[in-house]
mmCIF file of N, CA, C and O in Angstrom:
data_model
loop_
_atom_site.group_PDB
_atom_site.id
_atom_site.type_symbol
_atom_site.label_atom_id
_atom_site.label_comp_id
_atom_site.label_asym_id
_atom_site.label_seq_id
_atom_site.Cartn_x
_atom_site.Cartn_y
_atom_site.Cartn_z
ATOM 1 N N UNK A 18 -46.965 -12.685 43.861
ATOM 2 C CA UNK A 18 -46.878 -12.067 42.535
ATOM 3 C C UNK A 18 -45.473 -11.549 42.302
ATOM 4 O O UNK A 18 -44.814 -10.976 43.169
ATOM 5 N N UNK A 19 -45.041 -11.807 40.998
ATOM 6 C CA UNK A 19 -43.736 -11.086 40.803
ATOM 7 C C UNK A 19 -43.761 -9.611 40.059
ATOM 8 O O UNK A 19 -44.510 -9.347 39.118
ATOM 9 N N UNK A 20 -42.852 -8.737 40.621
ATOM 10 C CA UNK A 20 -43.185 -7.278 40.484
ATOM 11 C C UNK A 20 -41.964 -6.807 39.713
ATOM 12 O O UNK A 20 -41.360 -5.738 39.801
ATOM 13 N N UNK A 21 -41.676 -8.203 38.682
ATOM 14 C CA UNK A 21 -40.906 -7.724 37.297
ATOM 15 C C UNK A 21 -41.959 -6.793 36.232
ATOM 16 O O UNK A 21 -43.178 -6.827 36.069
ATOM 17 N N UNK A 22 -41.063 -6.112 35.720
ATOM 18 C CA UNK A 22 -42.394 -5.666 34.688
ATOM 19 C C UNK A 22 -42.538 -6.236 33.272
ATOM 20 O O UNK A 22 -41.784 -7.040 32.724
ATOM 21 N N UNK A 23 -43.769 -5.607 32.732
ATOM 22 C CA UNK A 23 -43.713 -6.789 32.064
ATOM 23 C C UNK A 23 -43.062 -8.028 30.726
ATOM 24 O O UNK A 23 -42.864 -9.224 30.939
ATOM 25 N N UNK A 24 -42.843 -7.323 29.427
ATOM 26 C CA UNK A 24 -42.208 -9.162 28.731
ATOM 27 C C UNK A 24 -40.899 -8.845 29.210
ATOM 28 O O UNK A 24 -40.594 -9.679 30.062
ATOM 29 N N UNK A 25 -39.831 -7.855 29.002
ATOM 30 C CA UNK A 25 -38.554 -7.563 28.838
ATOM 31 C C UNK A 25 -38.080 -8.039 30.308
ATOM 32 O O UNK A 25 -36.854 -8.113 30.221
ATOM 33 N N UNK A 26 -38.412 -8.342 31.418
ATOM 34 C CA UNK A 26 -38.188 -8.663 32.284
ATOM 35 C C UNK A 26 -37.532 -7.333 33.233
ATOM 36 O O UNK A 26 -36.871 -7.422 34.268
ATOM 37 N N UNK A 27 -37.956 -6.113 32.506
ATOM 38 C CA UNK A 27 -37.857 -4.831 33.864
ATOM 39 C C UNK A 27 -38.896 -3.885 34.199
ATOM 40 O O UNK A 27 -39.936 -3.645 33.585
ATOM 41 N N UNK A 28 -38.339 -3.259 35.541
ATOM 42 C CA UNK A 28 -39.970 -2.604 36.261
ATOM 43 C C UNK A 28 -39.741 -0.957 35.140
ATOM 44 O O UNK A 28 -38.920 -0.522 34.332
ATOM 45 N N UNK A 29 -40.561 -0.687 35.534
ATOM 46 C CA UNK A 29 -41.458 0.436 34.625
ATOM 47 C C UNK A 29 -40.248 1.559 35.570
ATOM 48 O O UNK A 29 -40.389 2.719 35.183
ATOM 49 N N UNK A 30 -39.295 1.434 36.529
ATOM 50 C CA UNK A 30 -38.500 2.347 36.863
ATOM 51 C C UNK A 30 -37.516 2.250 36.291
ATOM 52 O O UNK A 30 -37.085 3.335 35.902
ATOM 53 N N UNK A 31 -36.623 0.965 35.920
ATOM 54 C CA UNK A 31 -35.591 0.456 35.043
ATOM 55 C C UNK A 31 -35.529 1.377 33.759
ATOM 56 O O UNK A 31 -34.708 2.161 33.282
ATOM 57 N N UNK A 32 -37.177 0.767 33.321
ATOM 58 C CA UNK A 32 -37.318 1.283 31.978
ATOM 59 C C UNK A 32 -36.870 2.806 31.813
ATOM 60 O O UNK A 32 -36.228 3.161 30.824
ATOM 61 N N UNK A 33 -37.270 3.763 32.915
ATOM 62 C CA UNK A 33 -37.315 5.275 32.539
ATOM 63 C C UNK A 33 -36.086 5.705 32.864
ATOM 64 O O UNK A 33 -35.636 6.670 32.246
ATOM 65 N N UNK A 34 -35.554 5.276 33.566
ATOM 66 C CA UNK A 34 -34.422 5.101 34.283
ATOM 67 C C UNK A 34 -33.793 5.189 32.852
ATOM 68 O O UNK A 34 -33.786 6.291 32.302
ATOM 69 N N UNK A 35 -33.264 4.098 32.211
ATOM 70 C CA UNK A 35 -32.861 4.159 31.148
ATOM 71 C C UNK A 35 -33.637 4.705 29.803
ATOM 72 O O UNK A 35 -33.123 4.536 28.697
ATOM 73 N N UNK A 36 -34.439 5.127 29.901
ATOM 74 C CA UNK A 36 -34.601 6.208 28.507
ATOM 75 C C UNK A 36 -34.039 7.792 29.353
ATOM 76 O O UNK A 36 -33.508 8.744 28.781
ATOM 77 N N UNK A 37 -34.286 7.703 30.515
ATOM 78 C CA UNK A 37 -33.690 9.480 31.009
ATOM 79 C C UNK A 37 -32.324 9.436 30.941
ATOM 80 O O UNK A 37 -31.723 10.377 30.424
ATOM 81 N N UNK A 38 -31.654 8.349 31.448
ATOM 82 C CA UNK A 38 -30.485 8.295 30.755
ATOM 83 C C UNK A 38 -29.767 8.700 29.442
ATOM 84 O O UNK A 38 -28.956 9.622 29.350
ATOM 85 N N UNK A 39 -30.157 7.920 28.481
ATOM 86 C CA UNK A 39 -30.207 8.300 27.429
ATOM 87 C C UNK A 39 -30.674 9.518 26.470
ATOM 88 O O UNK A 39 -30.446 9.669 25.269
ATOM 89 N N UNK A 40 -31.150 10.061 27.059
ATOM 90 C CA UNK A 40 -32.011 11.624 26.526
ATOM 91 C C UNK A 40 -30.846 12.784 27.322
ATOM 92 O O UNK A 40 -30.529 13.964 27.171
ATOM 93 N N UNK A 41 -30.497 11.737 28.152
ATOM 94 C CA UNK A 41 -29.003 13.287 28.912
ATOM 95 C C UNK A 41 -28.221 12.933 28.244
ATOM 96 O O UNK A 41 -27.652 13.863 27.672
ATOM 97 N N UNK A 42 -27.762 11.695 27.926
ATOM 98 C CA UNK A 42 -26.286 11.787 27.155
ATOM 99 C C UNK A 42 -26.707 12.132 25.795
ATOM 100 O O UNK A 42 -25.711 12.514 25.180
ATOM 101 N N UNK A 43 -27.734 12.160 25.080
ATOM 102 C CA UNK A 43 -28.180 12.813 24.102
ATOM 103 C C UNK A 43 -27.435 13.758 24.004
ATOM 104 O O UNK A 43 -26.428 14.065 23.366
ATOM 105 N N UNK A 44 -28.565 14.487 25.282
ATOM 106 C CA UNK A 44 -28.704 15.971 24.860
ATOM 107 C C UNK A 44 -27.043 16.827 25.355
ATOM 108 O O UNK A 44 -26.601 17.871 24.875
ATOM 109 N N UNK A 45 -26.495 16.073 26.297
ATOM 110 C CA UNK A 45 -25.094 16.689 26.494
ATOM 111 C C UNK A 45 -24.167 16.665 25.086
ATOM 112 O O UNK A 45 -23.384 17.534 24.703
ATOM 113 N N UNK A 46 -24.413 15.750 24.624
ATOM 114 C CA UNK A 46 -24.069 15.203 22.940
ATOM 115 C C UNK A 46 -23.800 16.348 22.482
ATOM 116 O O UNK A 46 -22.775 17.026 22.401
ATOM 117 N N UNK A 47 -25.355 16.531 22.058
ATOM 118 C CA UNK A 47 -25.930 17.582 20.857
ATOM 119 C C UNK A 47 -25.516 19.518 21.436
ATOM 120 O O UNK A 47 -25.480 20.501 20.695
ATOM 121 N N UNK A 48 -25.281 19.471 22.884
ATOM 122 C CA UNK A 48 -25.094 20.440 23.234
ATOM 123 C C UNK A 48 -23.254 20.658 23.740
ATOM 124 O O UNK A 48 -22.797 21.329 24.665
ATOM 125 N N UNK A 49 -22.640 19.924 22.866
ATOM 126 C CA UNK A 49 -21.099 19.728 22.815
ATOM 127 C C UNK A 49 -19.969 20.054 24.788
ATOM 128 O O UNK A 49 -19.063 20.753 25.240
ATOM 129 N N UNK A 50 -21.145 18.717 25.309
ATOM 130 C CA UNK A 50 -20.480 18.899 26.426
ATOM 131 C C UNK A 50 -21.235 20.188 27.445
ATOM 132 O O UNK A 50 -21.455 19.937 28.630
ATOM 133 N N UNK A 51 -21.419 20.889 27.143
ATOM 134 C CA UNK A 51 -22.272 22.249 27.611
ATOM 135 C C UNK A 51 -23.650 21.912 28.356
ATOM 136 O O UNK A 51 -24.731 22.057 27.787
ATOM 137 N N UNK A 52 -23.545 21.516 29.492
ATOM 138 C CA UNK A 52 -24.463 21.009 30.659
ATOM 139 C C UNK A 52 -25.577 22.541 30.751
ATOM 140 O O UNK A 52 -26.800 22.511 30.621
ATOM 141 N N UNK A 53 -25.031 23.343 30.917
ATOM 142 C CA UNK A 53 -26.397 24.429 30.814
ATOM 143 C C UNK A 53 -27.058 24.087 29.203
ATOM 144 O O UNK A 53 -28.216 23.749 28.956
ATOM 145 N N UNK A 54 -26.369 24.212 28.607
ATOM 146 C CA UNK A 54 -27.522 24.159 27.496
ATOM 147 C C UNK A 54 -28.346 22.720 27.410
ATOM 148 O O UNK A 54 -29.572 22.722 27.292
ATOM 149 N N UNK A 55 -27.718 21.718 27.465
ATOM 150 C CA UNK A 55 -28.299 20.405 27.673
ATOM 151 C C UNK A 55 -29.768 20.492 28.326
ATOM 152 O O UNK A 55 -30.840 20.055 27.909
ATOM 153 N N UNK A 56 -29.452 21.197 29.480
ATOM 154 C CA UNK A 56 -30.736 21.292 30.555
ATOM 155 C C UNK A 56 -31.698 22.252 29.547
ATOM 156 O O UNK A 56 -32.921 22.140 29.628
ATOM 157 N N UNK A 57 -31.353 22.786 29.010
ATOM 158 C CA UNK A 57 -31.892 24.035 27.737
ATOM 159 C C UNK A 57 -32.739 22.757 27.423
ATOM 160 O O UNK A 57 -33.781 22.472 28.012
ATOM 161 N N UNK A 58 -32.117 21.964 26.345
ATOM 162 C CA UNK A 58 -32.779 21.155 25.360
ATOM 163 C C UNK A 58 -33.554 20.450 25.950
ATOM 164 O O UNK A 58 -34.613 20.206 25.371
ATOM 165 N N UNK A 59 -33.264 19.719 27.643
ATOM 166 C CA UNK A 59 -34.302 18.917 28.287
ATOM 167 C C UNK A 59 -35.857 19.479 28.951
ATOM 168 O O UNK A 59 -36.907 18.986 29.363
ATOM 169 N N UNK A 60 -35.222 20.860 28.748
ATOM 170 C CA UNK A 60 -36.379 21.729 29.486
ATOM 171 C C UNK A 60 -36.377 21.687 31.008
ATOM 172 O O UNK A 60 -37.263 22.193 31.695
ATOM 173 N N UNK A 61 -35.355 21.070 31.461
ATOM 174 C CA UNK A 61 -34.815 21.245 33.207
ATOM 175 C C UNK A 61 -33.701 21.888 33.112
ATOM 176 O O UNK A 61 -32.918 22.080 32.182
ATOM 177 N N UNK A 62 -33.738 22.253 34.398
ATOM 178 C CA UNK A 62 -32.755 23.626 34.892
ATOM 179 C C UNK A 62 -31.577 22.898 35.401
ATOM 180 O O UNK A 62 -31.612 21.842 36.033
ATOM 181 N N UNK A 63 -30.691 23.468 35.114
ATOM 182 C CA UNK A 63 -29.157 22.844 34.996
ATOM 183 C C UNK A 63 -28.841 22.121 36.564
ATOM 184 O O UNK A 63 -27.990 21.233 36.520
ATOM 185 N N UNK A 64 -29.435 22.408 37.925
ATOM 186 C CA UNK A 64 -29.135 22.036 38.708
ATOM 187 C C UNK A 64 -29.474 20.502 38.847
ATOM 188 O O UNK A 64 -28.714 19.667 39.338
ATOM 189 N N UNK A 65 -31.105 20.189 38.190
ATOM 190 C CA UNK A 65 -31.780 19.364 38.086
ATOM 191 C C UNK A 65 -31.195 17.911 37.102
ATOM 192 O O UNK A 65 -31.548 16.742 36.944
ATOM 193 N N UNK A 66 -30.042 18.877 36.571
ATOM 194 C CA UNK A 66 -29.195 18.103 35.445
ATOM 195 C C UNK A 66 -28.182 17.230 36.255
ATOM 196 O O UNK A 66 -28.140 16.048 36.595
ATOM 197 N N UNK A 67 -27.375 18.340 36.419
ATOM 198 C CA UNK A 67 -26.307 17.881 37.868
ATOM 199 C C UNK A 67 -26.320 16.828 38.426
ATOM 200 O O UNK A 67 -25.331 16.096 38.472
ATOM 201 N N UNK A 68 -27.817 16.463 39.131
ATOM 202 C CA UNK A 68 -28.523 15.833 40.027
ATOM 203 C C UNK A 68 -28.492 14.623 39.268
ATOM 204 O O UNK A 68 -28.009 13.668 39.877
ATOM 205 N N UNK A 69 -28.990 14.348 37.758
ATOM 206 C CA UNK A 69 -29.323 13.699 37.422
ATOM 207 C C UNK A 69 -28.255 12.749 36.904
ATOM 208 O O UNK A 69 -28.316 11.522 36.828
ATOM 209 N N UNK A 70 -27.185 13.629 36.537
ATOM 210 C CA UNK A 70 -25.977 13.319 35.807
ATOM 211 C C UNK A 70 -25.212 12.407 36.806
ATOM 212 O O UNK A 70 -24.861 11.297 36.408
ATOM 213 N N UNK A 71 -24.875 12.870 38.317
ATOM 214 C CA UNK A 71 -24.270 11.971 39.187
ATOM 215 C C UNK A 71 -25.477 10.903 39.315
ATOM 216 O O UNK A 71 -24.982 9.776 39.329
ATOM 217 N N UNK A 72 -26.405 10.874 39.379
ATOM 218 C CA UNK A 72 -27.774 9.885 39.956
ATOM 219 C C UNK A 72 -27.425 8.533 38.629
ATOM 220 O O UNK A 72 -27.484 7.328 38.873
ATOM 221 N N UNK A 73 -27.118 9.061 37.434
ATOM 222 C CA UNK A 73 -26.740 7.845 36.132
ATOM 223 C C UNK A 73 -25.140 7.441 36.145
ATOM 224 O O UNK A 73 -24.620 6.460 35.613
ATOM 225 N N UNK A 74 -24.616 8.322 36.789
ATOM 226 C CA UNK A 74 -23.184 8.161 36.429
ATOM 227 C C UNK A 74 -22.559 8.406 35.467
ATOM 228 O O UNK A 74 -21.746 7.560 35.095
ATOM 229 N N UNK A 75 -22.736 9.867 34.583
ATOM 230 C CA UNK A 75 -22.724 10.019 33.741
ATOM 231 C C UNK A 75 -20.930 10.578 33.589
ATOM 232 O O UNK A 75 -20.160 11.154 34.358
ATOM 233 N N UNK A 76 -20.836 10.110 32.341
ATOM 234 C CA UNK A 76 -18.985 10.870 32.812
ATOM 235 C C UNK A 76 -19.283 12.170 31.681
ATOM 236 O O UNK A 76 -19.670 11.740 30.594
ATOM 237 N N UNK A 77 -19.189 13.389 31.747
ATOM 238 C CA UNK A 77 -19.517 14.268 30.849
ATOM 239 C C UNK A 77 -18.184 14.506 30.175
ATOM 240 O O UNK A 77 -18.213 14.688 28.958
ATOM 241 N N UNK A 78 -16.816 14.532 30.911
ATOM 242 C CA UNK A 78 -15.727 14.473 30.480
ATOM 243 C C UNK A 78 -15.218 14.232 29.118
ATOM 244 O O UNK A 78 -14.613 14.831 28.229
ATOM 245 N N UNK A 79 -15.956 12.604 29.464
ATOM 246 C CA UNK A 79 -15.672 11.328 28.804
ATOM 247 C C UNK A 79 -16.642 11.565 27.074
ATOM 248 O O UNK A 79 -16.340 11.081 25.983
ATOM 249 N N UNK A 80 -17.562 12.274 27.351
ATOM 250 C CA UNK A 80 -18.974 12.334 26.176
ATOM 251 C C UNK A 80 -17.866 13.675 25.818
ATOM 252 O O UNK A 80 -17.246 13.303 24.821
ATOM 253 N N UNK A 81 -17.452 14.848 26.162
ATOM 254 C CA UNK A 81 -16.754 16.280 25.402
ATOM 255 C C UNK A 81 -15.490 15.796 24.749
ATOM 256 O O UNK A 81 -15.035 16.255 23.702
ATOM 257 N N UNK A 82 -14.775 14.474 25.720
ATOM 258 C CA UNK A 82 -13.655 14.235 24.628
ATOM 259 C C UNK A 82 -14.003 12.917 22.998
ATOM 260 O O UNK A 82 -13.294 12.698 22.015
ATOM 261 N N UNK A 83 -15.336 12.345 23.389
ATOM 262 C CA UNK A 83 -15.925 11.550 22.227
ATOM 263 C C UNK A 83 -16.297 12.485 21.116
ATOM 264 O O UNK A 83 -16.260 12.175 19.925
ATOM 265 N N UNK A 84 -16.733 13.894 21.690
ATOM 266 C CA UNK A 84 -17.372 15.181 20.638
ATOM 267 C C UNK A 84 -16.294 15.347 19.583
ATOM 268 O O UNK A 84 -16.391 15.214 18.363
ATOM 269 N N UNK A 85 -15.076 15.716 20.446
ATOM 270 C CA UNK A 85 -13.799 16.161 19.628
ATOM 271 C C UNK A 85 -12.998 14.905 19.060
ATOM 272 O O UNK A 85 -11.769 14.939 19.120
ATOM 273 N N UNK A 86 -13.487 14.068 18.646
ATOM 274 C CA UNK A 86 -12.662 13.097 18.019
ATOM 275 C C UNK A 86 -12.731 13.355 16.152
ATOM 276 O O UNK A 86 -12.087 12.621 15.403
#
């Protein structure tokens, strides 16, 4: 059996993988770079953010100087 998931051709970890992704760079977005508050808006605690932020590769840098453009 193949343990692709199913039509899009990714597993159900891919998938969340990339929507949690996306819901941090959201919320770092909307919270102008400001990683404690981010974790505010996600309802996880900033350490849990941290964690998550190196785990995607997130450049936060890179998202505070896109804010100020």
């Amino acid at each position: 059996a193949n343990n692709r998931g199913m039509d899009e051709g990714e597993t159900l970890d891919e998938r969340l993988a990339g929507i949690e992704k996306g819901m941090i760079i959201e919320a770092i977005s909307r919270a102008d770079g400001v990683q404690v508050r981010a974790a505010q808006l996600l309802g996880i605690n900033p350490r849990s953010l941290w964690h998550r932020v190196k785990k995607h590769q997130i450049d936060v840098s890179t998202l505070k100087r896109l804010q100020n453009l």
